[in-house]
Short mmCIF file of C-alpha atoms in Angstrom, two decimals:
data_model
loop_
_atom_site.label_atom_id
_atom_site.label_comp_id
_atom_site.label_asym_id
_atom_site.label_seq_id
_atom_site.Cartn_x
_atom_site.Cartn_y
_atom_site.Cartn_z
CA UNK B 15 22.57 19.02 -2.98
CA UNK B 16 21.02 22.52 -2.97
CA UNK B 17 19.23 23.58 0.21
CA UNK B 18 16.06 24.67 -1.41
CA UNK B 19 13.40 22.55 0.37
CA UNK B 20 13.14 20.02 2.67
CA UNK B 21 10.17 17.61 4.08
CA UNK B 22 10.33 16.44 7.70
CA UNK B 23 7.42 14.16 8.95
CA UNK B 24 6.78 13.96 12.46
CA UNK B 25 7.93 17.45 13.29
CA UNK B 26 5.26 18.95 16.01
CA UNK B 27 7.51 18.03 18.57
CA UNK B 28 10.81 16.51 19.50
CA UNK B 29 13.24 15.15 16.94
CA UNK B 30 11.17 16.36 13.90
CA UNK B 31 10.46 19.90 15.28
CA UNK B 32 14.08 20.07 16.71
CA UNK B 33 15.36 19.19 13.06
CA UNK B 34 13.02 21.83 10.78
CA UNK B 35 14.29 23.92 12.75
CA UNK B 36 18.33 23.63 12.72
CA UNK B 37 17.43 23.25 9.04
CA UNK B 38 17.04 26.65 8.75
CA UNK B 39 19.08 27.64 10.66
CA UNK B 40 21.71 25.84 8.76
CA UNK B 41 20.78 27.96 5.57
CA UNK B 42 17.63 25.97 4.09
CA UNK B 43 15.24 28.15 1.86
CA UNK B 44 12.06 26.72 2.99
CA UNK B 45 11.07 23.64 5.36
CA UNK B 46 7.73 21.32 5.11
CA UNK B 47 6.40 20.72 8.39
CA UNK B 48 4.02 17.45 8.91
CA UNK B 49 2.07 15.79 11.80
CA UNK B 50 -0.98 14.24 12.18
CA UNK B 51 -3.70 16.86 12.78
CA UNK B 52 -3.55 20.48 10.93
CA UNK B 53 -4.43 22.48 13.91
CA UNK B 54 -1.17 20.78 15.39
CA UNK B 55 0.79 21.69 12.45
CA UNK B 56 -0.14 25.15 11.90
CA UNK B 57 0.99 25.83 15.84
CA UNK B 58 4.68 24.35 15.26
CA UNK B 59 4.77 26.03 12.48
CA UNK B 60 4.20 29.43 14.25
CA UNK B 61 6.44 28.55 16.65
CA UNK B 62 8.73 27.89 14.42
CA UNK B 63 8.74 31.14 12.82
CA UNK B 64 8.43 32.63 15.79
CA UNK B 65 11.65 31.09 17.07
CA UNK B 66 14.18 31.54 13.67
CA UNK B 67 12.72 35.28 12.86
CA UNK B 68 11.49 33.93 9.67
CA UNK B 69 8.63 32.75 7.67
CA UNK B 70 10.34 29.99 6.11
CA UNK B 71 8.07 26.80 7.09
CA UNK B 72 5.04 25.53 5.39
CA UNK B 73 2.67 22.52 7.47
CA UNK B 74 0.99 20.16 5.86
CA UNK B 75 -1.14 17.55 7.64
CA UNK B 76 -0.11 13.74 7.59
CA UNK B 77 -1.09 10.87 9.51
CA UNK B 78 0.71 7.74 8.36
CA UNK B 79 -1.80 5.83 10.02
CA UNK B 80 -3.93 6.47 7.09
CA UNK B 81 -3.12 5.94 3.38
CA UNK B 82 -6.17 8.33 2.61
CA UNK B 83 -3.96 11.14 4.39
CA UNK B 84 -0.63 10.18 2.40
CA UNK B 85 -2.49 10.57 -0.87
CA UNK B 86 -3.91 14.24 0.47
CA UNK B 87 -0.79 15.35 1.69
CA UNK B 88 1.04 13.89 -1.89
CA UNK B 89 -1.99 16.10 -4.15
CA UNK B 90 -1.03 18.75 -1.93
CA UNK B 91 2.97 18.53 -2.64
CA UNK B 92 2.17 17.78 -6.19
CA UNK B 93 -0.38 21.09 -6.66
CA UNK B 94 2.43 22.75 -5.15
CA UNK B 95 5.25 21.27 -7.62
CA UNK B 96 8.41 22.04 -5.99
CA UNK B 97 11.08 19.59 -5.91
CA UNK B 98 11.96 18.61 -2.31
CA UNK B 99 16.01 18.48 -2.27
CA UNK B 100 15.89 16.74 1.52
CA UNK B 101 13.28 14.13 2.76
CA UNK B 102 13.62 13.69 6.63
CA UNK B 103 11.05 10.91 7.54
CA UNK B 104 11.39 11.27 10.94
CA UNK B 105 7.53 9.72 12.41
CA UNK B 106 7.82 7.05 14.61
CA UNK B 107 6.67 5.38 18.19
CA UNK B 108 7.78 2.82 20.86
CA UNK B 109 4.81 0.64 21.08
CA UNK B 110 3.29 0.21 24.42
CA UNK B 111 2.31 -3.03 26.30
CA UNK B 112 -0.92 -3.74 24.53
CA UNK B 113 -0.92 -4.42 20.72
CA UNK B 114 -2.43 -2.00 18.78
CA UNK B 115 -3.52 -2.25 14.82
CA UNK B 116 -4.63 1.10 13.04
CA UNK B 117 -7.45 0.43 10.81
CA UNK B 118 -5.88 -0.72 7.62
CA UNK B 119 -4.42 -3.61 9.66
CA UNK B 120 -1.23 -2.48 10.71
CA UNK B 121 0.86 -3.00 14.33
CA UNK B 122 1.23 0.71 15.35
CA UNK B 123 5.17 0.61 15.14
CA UNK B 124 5.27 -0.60 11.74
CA UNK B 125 3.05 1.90 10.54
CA UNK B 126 5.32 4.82 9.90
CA UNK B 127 7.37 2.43 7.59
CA UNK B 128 4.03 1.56 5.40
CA UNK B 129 3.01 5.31 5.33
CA UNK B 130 6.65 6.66 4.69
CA UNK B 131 6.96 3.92 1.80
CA UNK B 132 3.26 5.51 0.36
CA UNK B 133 4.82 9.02 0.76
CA UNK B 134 8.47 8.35 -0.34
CA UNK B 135 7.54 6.36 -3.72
CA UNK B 136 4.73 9.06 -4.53
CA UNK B 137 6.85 11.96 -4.58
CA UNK B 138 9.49 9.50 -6.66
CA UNK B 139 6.70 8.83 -9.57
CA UNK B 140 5.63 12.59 -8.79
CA UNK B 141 8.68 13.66 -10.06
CA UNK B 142 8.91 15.70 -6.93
CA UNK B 143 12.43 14.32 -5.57
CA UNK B 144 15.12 16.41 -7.27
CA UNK B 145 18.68 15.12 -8.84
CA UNK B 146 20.72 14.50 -5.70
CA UNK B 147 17.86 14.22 -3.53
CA UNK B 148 18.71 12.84 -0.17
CA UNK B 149 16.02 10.56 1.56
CA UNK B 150 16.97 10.36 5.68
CA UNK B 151 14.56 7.76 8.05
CA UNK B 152 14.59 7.15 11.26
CA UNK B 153 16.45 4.31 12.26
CA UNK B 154 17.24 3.34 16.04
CA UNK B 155 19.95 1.07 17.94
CA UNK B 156 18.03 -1.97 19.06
CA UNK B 157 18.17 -2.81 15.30
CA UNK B 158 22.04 -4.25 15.68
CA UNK B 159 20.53 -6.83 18.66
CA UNK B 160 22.62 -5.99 21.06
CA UNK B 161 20.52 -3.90 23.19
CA UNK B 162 19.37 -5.79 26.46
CA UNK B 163 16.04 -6.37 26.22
CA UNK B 164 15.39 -5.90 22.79
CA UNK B 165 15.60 -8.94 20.32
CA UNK B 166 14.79 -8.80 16.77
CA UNK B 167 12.89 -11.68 15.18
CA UNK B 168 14.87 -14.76 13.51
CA UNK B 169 12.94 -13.96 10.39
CA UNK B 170 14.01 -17.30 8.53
CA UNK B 171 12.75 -19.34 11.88
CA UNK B 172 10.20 -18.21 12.00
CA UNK B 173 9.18 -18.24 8.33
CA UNK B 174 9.89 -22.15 8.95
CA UNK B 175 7.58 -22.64 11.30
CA UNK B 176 4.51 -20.25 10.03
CA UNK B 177 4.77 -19.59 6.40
CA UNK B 178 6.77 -23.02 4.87
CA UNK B 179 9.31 -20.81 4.80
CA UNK B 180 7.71 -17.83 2.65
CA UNK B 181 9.60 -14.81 4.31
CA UNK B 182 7.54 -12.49 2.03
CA UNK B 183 4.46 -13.69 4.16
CA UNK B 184 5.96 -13.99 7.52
CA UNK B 185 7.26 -9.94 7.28
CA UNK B 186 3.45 -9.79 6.59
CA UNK B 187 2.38 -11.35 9.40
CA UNK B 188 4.68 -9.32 11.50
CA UNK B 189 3.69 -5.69 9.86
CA UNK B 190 -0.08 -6.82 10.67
CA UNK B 191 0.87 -8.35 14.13
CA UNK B 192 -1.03 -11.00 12.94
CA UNK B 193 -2.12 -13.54 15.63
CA UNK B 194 0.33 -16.21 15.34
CA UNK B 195 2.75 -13.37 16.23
CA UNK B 196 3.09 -13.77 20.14
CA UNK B 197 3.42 -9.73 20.79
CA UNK B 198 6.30 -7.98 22.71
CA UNK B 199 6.68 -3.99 22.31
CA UNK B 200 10.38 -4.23 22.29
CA UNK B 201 10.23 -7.28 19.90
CA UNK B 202 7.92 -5.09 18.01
CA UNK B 203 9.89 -1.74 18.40
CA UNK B 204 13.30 -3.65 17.32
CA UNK B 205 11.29 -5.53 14.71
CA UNK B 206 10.17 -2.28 13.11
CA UNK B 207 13.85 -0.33 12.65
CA UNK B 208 15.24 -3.94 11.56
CA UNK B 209 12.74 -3.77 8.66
CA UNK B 210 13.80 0.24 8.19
CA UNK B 211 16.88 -0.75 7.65
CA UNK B 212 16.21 -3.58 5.02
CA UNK B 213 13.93 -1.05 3.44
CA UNK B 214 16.28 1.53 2.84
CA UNK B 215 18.63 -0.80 1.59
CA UNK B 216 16.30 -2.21 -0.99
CA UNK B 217 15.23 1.19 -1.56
CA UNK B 218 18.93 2.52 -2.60
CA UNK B 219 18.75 -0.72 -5.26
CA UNK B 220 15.64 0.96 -7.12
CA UNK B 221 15.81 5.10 -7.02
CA UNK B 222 18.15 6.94 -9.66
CA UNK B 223 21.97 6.93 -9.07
CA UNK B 224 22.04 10.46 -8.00
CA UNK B 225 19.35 10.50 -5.03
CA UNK B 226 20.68 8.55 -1.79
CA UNK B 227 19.18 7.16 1.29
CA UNK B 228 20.13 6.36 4.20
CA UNK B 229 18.60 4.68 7.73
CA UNK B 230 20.01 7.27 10.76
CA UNK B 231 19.20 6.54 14.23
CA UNK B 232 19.34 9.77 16.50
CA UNK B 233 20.23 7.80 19.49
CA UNK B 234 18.89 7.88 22.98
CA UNK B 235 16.78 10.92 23.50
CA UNK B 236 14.19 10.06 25.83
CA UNK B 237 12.53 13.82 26.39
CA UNK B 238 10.04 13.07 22.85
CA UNK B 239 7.30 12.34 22.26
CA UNK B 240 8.10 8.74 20.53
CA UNK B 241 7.73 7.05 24.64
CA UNK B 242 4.36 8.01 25.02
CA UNK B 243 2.83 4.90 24.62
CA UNK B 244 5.31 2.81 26.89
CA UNK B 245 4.55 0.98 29.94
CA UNK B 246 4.21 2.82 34.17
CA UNK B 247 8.21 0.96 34.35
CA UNK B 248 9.39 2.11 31.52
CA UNK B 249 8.52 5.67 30.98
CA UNK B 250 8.41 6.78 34.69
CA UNK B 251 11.02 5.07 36.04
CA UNK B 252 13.72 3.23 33.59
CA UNK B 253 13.67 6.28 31.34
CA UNK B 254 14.52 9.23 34.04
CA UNK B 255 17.05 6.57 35.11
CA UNK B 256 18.72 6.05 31.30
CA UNK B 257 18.93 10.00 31.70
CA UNK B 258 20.90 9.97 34.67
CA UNK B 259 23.59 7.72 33.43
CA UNK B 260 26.32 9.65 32.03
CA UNK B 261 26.61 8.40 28.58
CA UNK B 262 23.30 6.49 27.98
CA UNK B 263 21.40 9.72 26.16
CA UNK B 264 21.85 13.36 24.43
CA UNK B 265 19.56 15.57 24.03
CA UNK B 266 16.71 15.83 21.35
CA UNK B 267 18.73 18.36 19.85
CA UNK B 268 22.19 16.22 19.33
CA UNK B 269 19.87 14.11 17.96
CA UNK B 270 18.72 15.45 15.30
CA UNK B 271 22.03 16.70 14.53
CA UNK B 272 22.38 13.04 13.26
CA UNK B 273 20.02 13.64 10.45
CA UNK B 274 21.24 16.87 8.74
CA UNK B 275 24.68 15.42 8.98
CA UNK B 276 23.28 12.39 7.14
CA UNK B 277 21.80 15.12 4.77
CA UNK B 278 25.28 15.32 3.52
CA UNK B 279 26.27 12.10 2.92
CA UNK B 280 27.27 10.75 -0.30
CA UNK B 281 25.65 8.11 -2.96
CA UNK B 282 28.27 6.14 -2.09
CA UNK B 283 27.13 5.30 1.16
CA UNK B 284 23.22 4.99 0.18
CA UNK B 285 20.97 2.16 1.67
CA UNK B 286 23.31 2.38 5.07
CA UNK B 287 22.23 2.09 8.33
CA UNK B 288 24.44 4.53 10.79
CA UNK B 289 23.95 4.54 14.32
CA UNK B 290 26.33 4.80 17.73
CA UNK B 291 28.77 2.42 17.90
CA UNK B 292 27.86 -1.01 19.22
CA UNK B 293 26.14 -1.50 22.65
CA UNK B 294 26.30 2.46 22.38
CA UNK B 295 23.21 4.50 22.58
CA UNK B 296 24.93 8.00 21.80
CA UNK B 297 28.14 9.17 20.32
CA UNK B 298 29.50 9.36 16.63
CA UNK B 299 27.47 7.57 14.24
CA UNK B 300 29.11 4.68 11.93
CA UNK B 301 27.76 2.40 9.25
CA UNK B 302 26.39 -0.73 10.86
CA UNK B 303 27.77 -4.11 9.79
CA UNK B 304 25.72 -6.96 10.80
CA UNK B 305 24.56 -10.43 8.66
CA UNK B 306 20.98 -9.98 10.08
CA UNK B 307 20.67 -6.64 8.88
CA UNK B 308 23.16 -7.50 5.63
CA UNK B 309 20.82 -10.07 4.31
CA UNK B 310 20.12 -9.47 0.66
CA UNK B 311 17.29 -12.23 1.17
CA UNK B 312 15.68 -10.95 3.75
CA UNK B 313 15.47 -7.41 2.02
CA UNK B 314 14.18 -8.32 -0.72
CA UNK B 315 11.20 -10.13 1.03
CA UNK B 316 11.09 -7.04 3.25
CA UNK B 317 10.26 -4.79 0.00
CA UNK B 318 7.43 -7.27 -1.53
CA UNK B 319 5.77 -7.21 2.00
CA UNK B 320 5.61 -3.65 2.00
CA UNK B 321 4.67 -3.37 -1.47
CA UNK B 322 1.76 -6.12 -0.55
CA UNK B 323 0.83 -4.08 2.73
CA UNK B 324 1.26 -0.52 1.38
CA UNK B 325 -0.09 -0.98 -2.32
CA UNK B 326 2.26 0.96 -3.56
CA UNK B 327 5.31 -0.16 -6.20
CA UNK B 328 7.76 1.67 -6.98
#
């Protein structure tokens, strides 16, 4: 893979800002910085610059709230034609205690997915993802299930009991939050980087043998901006706590190590998830092995719903 350009979403802050920035400083030519308002973008990107001693970012704005903004920030890539060798789709949240919907009918959580989908399969049909591309998103532990607190939905249960078993409808229902979803934010949360994973592994099925993909979580790094919307407990008092606890977090930094290590990865390792070891929120990162997130099915379903939600086939 040649280090010409890379595309990180998410990147005013935290994780995404943390990564653009080791990117360069790891030897990449140029770096596309996105978040969701251009005034916010233009100041990471000067301190950015300011930071490395060089002028080798770019921001573009991108709220994947919105498919109107995909499509703007796509016309923009494709006006500006360069292949993108790395696509870091780092965006994400941990819902809070209310459900939320964006306006096109989406649970806040699940959003990033629909948006990175609109962004990810653009730049594919643009022509914009060059031979040996590699395609990183943010995955996150919960997905294995064995995170207290944090259970994933039984996705063929509860097909059963609200779709006569159509799991192509019931991910529906879950990406909309729909009301015969009884809403938890960690249900939601895990919910969310289970799907991740199924999409990138229906993803690596589809996209040309030399571009890979991969689902990476960056483990426990509780000083971003993903926990803004939790709960009094949770952000003010169990997640100074989780910081405390030898073991139980890295910084935002090691983080996003995770990803340009992924960066290098091979195709034959594409549609993986890699995270900590099990009940392990930091440390090296392995390929996860588990029949929930394994299940061809259950992909496949995955990818129609988000083709159904998003509007966009590959």
């Amino acid at each position: 893979m040649e280090k010409n350009l890379a595309l990180v979403t998410g990147t005013t802050s935290g994780l995404g800002y943390s990564a653009a920035k080791q990117l360069v400083q790891d030897g990449w030519n140029h770096v596309i910085v996105t978040g969701r308002s251009q005034p916010g973008v233009d100041e990471a990107v000067n301190r950015l610059k300011a930071e490395t001693g060089t002028q080798n970012f770019t921001g573009i704005a991108l709220d994947l709230n919105f498919s109107t903004s995909v499509k703007k920030a796509l016309a923009v890539l494709v006006k500006r034609g360069a292949p993108i060798d790395f696509l870091l789709l780092n965006a994400g949240l941990m819902p809070g205690k209310e459900r939320v919907v964006t306006s096109e009918n989406i649970e806040s959580s699940q959003a990033p997915l629909i948006g990175h989908h609109q962004l990810t399969i653009g730049l594919l049909k643009a022509g914009l993802l060059a031979a040996g591309t590699r395609i990183v998103i943010a995955g996150a532990e919960p997905a294995r299930g064995d995170v207290p607190m944090f259970k994933y939905t039984d996705l063929a249960a509860f097909a059963t009991k609200e779709s006569k078993g159509d799991r192509v409808s019931a991910i529906e229902a879950i990406l909309r939050s729909s009301p015969n979803v009884k809403y938890n934010p960690n249900t939601a949360y895990t919910d969310a980087k289970v799907f991740i994973a199924w999409w990138v592994a229906a993803l690596a099925r589809k996209i040309p043998e030399n571009i890979a993909v991969y689902a990476v979580a960056p483990g426990a790094a509780p000083d971003t901006q993903a926990v803004r919307h939790l709960g009094f407990i949770m952000k003010h008092v169990m997640m100074p706590i989780v910081k405390l606890i030898p073991g139980m977090s890295h910084s935002v930094d090691e983080g996003a190590k995770r990803y340009l290590a992924a960066s290098k990865f091979g195709v034959d390792v594409s549609g993986k998830f890699f995270c900590s070891p099990p009940k392990k929120m930091t440390g090296p990162i392995e390929i996860m092995r588990y029949e929930h997130l394994d299940d061809r099915v259950n992909q496949d379903a995955l990818w129609q719903a988000v083709i159904k939600v998003s509007g966009v086939d590959i």
